[in-house]
GROMACS .gro file of C-alpha atoms in nm:
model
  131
    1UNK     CA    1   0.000   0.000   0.000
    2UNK     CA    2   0.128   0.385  -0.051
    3UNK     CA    3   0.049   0.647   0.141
    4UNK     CA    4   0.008   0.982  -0.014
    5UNK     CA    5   0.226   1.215   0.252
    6UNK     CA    6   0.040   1.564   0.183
    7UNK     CA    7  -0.296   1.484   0.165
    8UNK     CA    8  -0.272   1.252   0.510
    9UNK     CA    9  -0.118   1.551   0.657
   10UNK     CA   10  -0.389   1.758   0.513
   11UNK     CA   11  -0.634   1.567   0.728
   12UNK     CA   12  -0.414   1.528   1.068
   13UNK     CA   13  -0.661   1.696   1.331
   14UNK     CA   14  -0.584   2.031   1.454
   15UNK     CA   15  -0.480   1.880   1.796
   16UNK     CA   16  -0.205   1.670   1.595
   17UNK     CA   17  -0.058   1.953   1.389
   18UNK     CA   18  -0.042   2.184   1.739
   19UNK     CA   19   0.160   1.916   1.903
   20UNK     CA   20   0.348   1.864   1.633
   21UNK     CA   21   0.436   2.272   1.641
   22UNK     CA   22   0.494   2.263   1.973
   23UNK     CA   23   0.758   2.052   1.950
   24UNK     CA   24   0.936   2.225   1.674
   25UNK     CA   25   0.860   2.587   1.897
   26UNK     CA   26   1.083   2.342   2.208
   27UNK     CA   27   1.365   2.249   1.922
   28UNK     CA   28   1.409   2.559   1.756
   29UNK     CA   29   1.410   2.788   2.145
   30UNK     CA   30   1.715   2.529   2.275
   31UNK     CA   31   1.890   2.621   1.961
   32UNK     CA   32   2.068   2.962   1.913
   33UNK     CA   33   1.831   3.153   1.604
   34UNK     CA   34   1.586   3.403   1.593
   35UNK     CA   35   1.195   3.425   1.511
   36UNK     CA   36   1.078   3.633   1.276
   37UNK     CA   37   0.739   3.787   1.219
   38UNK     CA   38   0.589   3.915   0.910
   39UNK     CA   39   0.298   4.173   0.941
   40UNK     CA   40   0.098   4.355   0.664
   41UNK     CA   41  -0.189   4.577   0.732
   42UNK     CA   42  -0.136   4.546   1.154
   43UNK     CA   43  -0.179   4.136   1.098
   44UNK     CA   44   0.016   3.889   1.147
   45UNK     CA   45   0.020   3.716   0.812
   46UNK     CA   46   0.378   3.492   0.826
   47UNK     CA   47   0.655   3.366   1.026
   48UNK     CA   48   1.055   3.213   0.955
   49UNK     CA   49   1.229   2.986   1.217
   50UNK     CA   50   1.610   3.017   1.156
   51UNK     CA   51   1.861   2.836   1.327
   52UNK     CA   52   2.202   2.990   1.400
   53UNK     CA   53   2.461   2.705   1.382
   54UNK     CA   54   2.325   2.402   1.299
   55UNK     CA   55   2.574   2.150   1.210
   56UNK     CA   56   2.563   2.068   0.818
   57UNK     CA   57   2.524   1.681   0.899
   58UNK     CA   58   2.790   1.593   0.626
   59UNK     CA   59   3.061   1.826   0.635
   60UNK     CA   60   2.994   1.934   1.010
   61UNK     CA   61   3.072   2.259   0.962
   62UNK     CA   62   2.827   2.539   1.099
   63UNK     CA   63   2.553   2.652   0.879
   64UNK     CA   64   2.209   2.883   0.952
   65UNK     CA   65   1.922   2.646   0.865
   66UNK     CA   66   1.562   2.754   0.830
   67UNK     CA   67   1.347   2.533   1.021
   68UNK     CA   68   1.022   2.652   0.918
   69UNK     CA   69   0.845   2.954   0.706
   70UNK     CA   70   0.479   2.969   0.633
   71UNK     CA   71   0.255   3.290   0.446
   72UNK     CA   72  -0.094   3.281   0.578
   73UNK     CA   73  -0.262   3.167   0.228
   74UNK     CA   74  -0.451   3.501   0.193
   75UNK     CA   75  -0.132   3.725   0.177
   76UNK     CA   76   0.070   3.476  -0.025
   77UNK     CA   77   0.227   3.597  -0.407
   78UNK     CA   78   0.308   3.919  -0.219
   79UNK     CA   79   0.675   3.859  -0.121
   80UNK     CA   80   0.668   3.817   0.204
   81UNK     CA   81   0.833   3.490   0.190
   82UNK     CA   82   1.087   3.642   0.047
   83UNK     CA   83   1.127   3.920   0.281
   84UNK     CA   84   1.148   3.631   0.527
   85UNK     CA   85   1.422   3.502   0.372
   86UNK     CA   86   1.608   3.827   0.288
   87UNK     CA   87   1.574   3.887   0.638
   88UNK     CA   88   1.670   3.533   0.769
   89UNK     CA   89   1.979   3.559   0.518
   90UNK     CA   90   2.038   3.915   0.686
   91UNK     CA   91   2.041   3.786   1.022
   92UNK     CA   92   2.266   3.463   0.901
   93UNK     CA   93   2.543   3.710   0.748
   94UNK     CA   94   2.570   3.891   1.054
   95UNK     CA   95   2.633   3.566   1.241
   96UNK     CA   96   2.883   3.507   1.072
   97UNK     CA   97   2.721   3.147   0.886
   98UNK     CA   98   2.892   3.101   0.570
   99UNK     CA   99   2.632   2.921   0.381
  100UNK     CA  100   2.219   2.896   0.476
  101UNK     CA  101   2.033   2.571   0.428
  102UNK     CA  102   1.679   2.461   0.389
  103UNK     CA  103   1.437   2.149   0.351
  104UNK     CA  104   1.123   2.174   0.093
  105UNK     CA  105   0.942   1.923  -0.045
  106UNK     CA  106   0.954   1.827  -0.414
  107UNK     CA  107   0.562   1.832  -0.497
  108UNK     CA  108   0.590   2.247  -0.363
  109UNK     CA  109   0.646   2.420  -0.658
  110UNK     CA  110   0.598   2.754  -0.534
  111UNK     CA  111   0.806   2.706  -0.267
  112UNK     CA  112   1.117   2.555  -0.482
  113UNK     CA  113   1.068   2.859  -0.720
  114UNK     CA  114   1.123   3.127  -0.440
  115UNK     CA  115   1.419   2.968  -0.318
  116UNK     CA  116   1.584   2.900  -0.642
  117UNK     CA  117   1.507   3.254  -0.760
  118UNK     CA  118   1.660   3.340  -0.414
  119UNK     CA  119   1.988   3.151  -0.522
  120UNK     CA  120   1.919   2.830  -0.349
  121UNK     CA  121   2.059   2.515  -0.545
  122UNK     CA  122   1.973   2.141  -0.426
  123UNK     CA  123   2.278   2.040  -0.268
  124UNK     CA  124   2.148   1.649  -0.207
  125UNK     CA  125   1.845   1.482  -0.187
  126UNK     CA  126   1.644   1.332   0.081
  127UNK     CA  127   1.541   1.001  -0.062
  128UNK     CA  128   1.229   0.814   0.212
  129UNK     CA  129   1.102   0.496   0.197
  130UNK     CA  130   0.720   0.402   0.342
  131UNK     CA  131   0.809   0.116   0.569
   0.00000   0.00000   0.00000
């Protein structure tokens, strides 16, 4: 049997997908980064986890590495993700990190457009197998 990945996601319950954030909120506060916020019109309408010096888990050496971004749908195609990023990038250079990395997944075009307009290059590939 295969399991589509997205659309079970889609359906986890609201409960799931807050526990689930709650431990990435725990893992990214123990790790040295910063939180940003992005607000248009006095809302809140997106957010960017970046993490300082996270190992880069082949060559060891220290790297910033975005552990999360989402754009409220409603204020997406705006560039705020890419303010984010700038911003994230910003924060990186003046850290010192020579190099920033990031996970996407391959069915999120949008997503592998910003960053590869953005200068990000696949690197490797995370290959998973449905056990």
């Amino acid at each position: 049997m295969v399991i589509d990945s997205v659309p079970a996601f889609r359906r986890a319950t609201p409960r799931m997908l807050a526990a689930g954030f709650e431990r990435l909120l725990t893992f990214v506060e123990d790790q040295p980064g910063r939180q940003l916020i992005a607000e248009r019109d006095g809302q809140r309408v997106g957010f960017l986890l970046v993490i300082d010096s996270m190992p880069d888990e082949i060559t060891l050496l220290p790297q910033a590495f975005v552990a999360f971004m989402a754009v409220e749908p409603s204020a997406r195609r705006l560039g705020i993700a890419r303010e984010l990023l700038a911003s994230a990038e910003e924060y990186a250079r003046e850290r010192g990190s020579p190099y920033m990395a990031l996970m996407v997944t391959e069915e999120n075009d949008a997503a592998r457009n910003l960053y590869q307009a953005a200068g990000y290059f696949t690197e490797r590939r995370l290959l998973c197998k449905i056990l």
